[in-house]
CSV table of N, CA and C in Angstrom, one decimal:
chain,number,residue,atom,x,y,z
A,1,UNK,N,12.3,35.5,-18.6
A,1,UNK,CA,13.3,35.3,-17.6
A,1,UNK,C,14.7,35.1,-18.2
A,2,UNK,N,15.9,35.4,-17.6
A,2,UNK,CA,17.0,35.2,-17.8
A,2,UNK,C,17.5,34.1,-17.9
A,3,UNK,N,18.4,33.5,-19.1
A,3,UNK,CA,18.5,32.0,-19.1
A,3,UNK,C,20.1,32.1,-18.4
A,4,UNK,N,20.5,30.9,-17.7
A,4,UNK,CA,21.6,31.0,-17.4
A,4,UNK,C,22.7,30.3,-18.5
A,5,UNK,N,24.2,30.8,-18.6
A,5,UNK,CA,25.3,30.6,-19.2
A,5,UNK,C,26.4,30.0,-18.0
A,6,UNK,N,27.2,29.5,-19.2
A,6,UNK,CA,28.1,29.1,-18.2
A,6,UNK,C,28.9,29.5,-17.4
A,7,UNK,N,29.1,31.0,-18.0
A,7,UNK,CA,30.0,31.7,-17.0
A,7,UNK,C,29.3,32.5,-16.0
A,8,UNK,N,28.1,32.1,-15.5
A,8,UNK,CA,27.3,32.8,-14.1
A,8,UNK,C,27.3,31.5,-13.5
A,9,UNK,N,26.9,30.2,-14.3
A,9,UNK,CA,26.5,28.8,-13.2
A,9,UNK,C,28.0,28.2,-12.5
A,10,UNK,N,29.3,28.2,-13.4
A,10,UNK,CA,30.1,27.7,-12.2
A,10,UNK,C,30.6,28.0,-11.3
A,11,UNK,N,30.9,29.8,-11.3
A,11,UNK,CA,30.6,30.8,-10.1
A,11,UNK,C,29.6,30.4,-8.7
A,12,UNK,N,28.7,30.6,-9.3
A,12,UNK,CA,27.2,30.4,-8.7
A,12,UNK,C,27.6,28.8,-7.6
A,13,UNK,N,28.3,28.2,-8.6
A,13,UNK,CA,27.7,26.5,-7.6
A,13,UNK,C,28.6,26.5,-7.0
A,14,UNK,N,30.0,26.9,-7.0
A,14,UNK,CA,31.3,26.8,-6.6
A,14,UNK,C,31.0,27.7,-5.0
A,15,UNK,N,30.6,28.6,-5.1
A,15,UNK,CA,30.1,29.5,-4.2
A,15,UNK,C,29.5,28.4,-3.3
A,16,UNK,N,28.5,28.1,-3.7
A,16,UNK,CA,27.3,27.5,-3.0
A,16,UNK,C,28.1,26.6,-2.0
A,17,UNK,N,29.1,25.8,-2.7
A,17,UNK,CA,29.6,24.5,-2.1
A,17,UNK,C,30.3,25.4,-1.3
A,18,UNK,N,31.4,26.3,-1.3
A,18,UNK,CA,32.2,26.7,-0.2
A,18,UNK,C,31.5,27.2,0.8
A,19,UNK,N,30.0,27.9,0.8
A,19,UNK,CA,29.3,28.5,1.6
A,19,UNK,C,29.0,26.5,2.6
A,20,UNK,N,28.4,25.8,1.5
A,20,UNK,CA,27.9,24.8,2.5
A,20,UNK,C,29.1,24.0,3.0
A,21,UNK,N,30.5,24.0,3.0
A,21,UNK,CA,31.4,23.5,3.3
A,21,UNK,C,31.7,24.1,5.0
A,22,UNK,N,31.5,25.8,4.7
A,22,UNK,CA,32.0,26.6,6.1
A,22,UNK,C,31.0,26.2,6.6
A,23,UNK,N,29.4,25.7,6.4
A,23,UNK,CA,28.2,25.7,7.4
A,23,UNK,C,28.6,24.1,7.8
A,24,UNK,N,28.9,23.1,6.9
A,24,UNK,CA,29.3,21.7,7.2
A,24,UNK,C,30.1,21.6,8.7
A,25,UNK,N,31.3,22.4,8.1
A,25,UNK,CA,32.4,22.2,9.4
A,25,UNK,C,32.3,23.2,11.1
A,26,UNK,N,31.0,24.1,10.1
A,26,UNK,CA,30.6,24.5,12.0
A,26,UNK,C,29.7,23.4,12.3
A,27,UNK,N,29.2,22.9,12.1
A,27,UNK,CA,28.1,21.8,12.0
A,27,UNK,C,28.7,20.5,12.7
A,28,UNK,N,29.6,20.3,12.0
A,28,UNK,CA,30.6,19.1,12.9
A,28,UNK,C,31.0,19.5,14.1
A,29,UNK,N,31.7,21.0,14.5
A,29,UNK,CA,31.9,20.9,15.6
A,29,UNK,C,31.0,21.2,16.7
A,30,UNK,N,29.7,21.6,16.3
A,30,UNK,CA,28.8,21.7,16.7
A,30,UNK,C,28.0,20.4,17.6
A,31,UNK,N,27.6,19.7,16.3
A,31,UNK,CA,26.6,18.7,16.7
A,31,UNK,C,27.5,17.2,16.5
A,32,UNK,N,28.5,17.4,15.7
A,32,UNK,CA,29.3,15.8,15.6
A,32,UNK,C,29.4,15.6,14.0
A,33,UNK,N,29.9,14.4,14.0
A,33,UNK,CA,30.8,13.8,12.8
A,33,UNK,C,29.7,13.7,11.9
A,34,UNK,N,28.3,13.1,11.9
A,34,UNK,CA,27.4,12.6,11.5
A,34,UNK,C,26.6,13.8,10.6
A,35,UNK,N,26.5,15.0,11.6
A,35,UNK,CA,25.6,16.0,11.2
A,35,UNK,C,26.3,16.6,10.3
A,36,UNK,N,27.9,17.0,10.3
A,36,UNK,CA,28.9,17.5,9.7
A,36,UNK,C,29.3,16.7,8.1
A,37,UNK,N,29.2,15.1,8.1
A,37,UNK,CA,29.6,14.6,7.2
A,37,UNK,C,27.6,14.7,6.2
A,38,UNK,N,26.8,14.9,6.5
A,38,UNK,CA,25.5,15.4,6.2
A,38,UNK,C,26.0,16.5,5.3
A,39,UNK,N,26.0,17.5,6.5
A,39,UNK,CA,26.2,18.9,5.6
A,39,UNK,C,27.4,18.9,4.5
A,40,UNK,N,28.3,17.9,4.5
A,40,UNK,CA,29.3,18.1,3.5
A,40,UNK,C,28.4,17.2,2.1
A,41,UNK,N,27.6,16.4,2.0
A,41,UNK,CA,26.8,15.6,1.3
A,41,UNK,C,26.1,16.4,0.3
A,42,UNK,N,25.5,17.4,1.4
A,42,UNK,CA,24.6,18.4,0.4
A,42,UNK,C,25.2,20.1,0.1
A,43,UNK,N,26.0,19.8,0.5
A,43,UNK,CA,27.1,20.9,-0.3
A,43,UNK,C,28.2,20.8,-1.6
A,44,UNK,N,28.2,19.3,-2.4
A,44,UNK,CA,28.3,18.9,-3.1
A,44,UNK,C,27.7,18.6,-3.9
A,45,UNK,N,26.3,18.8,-3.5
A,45,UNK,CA,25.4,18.8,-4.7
A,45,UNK,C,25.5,19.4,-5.7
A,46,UNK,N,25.3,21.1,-5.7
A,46,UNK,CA,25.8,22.1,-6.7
A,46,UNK,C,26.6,22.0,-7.6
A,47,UNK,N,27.8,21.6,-7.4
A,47,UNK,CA,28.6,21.6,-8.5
A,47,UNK,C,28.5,20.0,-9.2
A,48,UNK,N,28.1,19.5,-8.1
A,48,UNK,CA,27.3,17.7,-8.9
A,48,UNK,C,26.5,17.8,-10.2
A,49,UNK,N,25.3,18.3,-9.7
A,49,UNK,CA,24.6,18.9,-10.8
A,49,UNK,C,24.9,19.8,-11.9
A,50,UNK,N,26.3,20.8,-11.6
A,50,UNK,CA,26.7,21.8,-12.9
A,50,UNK,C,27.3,20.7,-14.1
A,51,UNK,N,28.6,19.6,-13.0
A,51,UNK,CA,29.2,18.8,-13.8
A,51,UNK,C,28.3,17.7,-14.8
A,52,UNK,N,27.1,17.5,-14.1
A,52,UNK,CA,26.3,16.6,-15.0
A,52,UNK,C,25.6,17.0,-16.0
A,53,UNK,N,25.5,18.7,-16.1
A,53,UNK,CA,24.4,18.8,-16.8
A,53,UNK,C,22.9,19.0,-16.4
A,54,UNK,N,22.8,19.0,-15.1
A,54,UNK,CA,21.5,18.6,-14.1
A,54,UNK,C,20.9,20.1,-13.4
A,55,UNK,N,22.2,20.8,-13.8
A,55,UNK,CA,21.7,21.8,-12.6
A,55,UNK,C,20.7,22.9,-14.1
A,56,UNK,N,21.3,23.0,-15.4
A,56,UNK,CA,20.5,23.3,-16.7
A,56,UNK,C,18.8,23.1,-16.7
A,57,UNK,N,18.9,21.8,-16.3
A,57,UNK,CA,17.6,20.9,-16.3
A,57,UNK,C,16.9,21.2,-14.9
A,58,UNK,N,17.4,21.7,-14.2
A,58,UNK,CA,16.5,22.1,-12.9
A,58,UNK,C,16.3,23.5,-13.0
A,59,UNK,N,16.9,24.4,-13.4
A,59,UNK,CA,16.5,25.9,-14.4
A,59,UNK,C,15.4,26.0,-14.7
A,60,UNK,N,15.3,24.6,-16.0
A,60,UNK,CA,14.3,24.7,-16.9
A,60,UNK,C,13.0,24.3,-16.5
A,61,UNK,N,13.3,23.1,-15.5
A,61,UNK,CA,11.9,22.9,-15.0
A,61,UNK,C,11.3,23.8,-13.9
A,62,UNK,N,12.0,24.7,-13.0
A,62,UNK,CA,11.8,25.6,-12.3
A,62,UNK,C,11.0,27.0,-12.9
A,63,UNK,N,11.5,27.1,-13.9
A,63,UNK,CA,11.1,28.1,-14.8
A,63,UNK,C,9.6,28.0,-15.2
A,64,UNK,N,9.7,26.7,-16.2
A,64,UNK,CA,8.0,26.2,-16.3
A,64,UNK,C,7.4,26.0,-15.5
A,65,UNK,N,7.3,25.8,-14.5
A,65,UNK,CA,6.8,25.7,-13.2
A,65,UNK,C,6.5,27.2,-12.9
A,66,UNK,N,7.0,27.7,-12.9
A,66,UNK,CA,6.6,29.6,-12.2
A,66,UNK,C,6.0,29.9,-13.5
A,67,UNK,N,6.0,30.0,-14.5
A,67,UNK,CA,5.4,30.8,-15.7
A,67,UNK,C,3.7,29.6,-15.9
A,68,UNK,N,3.8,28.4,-15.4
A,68,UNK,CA,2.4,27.8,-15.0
A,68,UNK,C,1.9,28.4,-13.9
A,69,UNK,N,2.2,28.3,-13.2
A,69,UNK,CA,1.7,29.4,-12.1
A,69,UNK,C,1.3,30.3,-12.3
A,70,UNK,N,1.9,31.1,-13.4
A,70,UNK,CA,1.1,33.0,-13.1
A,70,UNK,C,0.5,32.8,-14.2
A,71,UNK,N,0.3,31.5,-15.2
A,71,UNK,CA,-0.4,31.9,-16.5
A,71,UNK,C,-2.2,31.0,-15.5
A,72,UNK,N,-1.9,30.4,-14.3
A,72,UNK,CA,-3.2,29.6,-13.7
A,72,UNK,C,-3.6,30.5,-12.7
A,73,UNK,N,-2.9,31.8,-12.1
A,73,UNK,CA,-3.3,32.7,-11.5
A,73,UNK,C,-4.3,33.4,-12.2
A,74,UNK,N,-3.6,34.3,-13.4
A,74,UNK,CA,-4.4,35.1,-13.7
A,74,UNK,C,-5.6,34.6,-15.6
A,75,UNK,N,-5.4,32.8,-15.2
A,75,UNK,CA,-6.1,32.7,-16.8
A,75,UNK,C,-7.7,31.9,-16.1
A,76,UNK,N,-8.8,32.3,-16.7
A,76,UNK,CA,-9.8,31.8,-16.2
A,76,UNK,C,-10.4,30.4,-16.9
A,77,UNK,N,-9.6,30.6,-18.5
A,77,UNK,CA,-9.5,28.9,-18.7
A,77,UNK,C,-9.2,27.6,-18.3
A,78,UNK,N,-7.8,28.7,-17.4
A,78,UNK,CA,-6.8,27.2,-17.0
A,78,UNK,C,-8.0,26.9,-15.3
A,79,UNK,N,-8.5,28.3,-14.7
A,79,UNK,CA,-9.1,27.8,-13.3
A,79,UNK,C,-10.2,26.7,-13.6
A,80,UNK,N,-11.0,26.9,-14.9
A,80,UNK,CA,-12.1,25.9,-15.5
A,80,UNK,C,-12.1,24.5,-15.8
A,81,UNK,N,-10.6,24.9,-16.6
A,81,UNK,CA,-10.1,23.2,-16.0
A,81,UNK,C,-9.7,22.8,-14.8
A,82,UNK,N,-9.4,23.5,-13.8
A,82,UNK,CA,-9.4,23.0,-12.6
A,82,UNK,C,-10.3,22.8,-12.1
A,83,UNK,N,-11.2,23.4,-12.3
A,83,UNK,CA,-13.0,23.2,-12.1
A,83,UNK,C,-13.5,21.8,-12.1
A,84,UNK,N,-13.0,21.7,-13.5
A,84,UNK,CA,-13.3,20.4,-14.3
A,84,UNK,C,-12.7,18.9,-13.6
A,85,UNK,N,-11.7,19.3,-13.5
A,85,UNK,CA,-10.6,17.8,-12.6
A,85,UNK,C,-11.2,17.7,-11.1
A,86,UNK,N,-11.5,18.7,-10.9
A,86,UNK,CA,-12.3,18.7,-9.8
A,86,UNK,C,-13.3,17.8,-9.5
A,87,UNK,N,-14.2,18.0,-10.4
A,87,UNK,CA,-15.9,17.7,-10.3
A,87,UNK,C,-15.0,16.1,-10.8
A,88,UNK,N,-14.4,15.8,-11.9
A,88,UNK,CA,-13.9,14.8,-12.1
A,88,UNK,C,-13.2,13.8,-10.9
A,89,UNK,N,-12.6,14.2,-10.2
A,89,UNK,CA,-12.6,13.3,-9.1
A,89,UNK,C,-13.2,13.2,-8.0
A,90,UNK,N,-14.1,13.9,-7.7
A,90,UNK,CA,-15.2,13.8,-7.1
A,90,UNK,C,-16.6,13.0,-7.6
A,91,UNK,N,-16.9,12.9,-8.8
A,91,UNK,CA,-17.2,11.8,-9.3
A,91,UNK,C,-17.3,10.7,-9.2
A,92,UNK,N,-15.5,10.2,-9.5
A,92,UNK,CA,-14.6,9.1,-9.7
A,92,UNK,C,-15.2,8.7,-7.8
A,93,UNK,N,-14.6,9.4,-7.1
A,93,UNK,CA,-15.0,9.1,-5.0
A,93,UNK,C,-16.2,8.4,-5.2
A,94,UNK,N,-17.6,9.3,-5.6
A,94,UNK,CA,-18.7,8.8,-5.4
A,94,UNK,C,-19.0,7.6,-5.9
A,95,UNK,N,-18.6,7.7,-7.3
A,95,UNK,CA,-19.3,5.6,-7.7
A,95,UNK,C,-18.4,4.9,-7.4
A,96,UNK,N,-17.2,5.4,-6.5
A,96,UNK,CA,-15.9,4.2,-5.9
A,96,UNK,C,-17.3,3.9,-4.6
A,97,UNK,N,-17.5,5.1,-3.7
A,97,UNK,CA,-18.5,4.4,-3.2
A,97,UNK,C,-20.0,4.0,-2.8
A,98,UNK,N,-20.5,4.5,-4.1
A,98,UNK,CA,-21.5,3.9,-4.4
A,98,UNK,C,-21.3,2.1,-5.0
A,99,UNK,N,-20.6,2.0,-5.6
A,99,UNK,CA,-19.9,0.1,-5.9
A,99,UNK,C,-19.5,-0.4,-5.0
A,100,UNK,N,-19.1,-0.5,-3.8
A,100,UNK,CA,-18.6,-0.7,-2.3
A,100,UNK,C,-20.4,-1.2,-1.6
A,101,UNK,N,-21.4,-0.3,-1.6
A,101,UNK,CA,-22.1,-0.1,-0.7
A,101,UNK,C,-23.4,-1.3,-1.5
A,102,UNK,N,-23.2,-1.3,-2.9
A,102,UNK,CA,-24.3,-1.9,-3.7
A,102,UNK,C,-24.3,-3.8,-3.6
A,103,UNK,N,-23.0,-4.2,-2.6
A,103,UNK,CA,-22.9,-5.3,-2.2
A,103,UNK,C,-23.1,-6.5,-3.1
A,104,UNK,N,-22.9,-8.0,-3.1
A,104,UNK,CA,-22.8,-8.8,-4.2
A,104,UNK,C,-23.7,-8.8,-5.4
A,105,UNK,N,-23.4,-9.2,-6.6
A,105,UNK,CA,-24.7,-9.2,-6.9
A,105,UNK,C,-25.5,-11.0,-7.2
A,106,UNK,N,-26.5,-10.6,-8.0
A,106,UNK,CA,-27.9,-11.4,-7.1
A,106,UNK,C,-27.2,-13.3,-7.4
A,107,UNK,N,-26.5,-12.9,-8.8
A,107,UNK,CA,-26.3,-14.3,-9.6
A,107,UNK,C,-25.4,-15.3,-8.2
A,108,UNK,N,-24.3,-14.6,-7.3
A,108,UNK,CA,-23.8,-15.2,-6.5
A,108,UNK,C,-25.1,-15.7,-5.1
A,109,UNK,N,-25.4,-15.1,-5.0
A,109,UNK,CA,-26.9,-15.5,-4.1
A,109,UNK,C,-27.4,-16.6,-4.4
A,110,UNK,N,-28.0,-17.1,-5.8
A,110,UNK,CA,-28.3,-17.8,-6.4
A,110,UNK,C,-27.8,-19.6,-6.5
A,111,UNK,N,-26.4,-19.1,-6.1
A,111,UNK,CA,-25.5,-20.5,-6.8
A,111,UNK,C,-25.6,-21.5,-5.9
A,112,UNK,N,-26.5,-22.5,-6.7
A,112,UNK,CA,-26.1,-23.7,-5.5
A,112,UNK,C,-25.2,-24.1,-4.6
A,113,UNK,N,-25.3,-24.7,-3.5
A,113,UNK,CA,-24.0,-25.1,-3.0
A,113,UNK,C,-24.1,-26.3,-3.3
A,114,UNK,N,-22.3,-26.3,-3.5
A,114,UNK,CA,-21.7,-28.2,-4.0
A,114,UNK,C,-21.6,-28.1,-2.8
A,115,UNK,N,-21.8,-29.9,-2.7
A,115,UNK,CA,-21.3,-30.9,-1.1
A,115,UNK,C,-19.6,-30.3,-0.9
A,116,UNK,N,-19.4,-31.0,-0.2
A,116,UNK,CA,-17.8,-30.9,0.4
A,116,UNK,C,-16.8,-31.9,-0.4
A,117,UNK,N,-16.1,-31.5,-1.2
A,117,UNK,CA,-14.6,-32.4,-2.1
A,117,UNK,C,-15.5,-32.6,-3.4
A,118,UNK,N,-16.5,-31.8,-3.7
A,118,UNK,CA,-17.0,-32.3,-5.7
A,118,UNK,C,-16.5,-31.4,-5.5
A,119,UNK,N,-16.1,-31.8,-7.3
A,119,UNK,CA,-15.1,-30.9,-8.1
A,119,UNK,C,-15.8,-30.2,-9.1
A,120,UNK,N,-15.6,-28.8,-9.1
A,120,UNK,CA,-16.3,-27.9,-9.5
A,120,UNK,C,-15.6,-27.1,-11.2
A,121,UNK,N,-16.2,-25.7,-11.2
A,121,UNK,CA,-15.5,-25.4,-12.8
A,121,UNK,C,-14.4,-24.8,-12.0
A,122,UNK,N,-14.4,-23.9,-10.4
A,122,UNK,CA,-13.1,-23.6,-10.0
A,122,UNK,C,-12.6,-24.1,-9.0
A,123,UNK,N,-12.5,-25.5,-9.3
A,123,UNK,CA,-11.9,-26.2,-8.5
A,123,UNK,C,-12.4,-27.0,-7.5
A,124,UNK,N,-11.7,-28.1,-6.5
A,124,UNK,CA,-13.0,-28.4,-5.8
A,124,UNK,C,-13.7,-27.7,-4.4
A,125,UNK,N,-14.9,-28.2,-4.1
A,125,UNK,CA,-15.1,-26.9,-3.1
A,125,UNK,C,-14.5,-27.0,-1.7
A,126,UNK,N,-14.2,-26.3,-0.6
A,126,UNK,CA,-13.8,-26.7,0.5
A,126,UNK,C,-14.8,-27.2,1.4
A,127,UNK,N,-14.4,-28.0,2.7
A,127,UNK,CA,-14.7,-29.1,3.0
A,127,UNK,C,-15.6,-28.2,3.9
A,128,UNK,N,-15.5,-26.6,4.5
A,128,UNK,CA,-16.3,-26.4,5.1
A,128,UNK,C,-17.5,-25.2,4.3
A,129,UNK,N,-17.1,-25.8,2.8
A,129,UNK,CA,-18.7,-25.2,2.1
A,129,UNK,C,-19.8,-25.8,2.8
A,130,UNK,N,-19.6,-26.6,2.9
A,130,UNK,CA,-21.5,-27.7,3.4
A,130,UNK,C,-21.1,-28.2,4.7
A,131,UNK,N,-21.9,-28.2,5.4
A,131,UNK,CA,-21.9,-28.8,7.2
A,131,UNK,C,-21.9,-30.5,7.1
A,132,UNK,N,-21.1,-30.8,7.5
A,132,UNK,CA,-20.9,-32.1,7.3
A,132,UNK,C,-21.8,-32.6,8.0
A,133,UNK,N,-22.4,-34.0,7.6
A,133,UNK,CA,-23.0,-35.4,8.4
A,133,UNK,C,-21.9,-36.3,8.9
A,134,UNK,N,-22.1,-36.7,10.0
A,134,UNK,CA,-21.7,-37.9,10.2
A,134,UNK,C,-22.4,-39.0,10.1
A,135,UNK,N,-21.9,-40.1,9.8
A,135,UNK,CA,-22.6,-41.3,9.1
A,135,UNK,C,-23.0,-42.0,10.5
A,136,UNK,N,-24.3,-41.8,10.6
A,136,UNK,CA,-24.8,-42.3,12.0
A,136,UNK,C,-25.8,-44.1,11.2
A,137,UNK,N,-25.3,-45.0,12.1
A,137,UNK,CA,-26.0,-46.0,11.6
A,137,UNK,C,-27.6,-46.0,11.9
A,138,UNK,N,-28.5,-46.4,11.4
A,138,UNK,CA,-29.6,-46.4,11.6
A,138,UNK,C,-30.0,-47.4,12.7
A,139,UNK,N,-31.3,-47.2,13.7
A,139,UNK,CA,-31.7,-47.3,14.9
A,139,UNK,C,-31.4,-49.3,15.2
A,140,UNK,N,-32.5,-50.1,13.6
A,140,UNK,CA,-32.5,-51.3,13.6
A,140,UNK,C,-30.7,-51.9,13.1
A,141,UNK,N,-29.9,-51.2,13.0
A,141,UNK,CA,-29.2,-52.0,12.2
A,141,UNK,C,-28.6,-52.4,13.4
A,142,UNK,N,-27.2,-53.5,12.6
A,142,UNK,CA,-27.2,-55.0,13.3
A,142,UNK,C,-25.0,-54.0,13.8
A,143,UNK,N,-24.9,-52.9,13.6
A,143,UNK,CA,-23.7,-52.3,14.2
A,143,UNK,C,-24.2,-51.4,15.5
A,144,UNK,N,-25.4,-51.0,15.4
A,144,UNK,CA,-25.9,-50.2,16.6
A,144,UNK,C,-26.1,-51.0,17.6
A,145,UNK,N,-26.7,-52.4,17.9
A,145,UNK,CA,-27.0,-53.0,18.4
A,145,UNK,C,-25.4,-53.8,19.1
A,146,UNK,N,-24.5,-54.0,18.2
A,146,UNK,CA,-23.2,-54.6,18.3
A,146,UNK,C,-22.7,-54.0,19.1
A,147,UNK,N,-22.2,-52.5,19.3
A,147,UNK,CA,-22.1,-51.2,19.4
A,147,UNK,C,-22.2,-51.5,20.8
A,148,UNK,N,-23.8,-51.5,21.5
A,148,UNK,CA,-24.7,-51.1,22.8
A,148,UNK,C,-24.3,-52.3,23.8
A,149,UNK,N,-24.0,-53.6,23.0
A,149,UNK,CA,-23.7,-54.9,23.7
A,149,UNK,C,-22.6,-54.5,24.4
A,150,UNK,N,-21.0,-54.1,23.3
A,150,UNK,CA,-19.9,-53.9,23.9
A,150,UNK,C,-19.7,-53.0,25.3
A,151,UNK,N,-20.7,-52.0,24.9
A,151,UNK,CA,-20.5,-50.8,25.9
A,151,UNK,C,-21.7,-51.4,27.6
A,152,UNK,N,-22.6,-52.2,27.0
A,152,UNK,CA,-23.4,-52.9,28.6
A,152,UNK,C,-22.2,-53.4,29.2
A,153,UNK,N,-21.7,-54.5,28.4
A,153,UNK,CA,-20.7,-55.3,28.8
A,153,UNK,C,-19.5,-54.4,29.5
A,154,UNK,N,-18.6,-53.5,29.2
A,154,UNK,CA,-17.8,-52.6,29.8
A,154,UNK,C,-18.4,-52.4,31.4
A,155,UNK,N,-19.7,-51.8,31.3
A,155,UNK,CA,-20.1,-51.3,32.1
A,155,UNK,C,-20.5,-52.0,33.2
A,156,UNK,N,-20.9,-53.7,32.5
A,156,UNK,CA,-21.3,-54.0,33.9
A,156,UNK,C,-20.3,-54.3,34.3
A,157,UNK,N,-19.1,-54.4,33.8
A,157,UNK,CA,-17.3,-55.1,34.4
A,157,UNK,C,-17.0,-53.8,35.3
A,158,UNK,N,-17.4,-52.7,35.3
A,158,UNK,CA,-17.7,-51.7,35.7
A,158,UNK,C,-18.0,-51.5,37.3
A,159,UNK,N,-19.1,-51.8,36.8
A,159,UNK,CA,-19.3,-51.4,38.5
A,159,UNK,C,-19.8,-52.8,38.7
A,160,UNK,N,-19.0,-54.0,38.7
A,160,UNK,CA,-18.9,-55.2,39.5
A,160,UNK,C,-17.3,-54.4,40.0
A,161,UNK,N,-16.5,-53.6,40.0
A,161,UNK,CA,-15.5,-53.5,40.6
A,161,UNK,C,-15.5,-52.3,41.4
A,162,UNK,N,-16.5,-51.3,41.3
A,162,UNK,CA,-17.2,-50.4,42.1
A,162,UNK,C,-16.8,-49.4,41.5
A,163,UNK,N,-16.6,-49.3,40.1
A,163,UNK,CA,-16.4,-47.8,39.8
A,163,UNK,C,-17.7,-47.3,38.6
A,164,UNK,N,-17.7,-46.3,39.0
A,164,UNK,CA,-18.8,-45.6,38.0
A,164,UNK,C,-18.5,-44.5,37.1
């Protein structure tokens, strides 16, 4: 392929910009200030890129790019390796979900549960790891009985005044 020099590329971009300057300013009167100050944006590119050095470097990678191309068209090595990256990520898919589907394993099944607030190796556990009890007094003790007095007593003050 022909490599470019300098005296075809600032021709070339200078061009470009005047061409996208006359499309810019039909463009403004066309559609408005917005669409017009757009097309003036990207009609400065060209010579943006000559002055930087950028437009060389877009040549070159343009270039390698098309001569990969026709060396992957007509090479049966380079399709083999495509072959290859192929089956390779197809692969890679399946044991992503084959590992997804094979669910916890057994050792977490296993692990005791701590009560609620012991403190563990990661930390302590939360309060709704274990189903809490409430501290219910037992049948004979001397608070249940305390308890049953206060609440007769309400009651019969209760409905000695007629409410229920």
């Amino acid at each position: 392929m022909p490599d470019f020099n300098d005296l075809t590329l600032l021709p070339f971009c200078v061009g470009l910009t005047l061409l996208g300057l006359i499309g810019s300013w039909a463009a403004w009167r066309r559609r408005g200030a917005a669409a017009g100050v757009r097309g003036v944006a990207w009609s400065l590119l060209p010579v943006s890129l000559y002055l930087t050095g950028l437009l060389e470097l877009v040549w070159d990678v343009v270039r390698s790019a098309v001569s990969w191309v026709t060396h992957l068209i007509f090479s049966p090595t380079v399709w083999a390796g495509v072959a290859l990256f192929g089956v390779s990520v197809v692969l890679y898919v399946v044991s992503g979900i084959a590992r997804g589907r094979r669910g916890e394993p057994d050792t977490a099944k296993k692990k005791p549960a701590s009560p609620a607030g012991e403190l563990t190796a990661t930390g302590p556990a939360p309060a709704s790891a274990a189903p809490a009890k409430a501290a219910k007094p037992t049948k004979g003790s001397k608070a249940k009985q305390q308890e049953s007095s206060e609440f007769d007593e309400i009651e019969d003050i209760l409905k000695r005044h007629g409410i229920n």
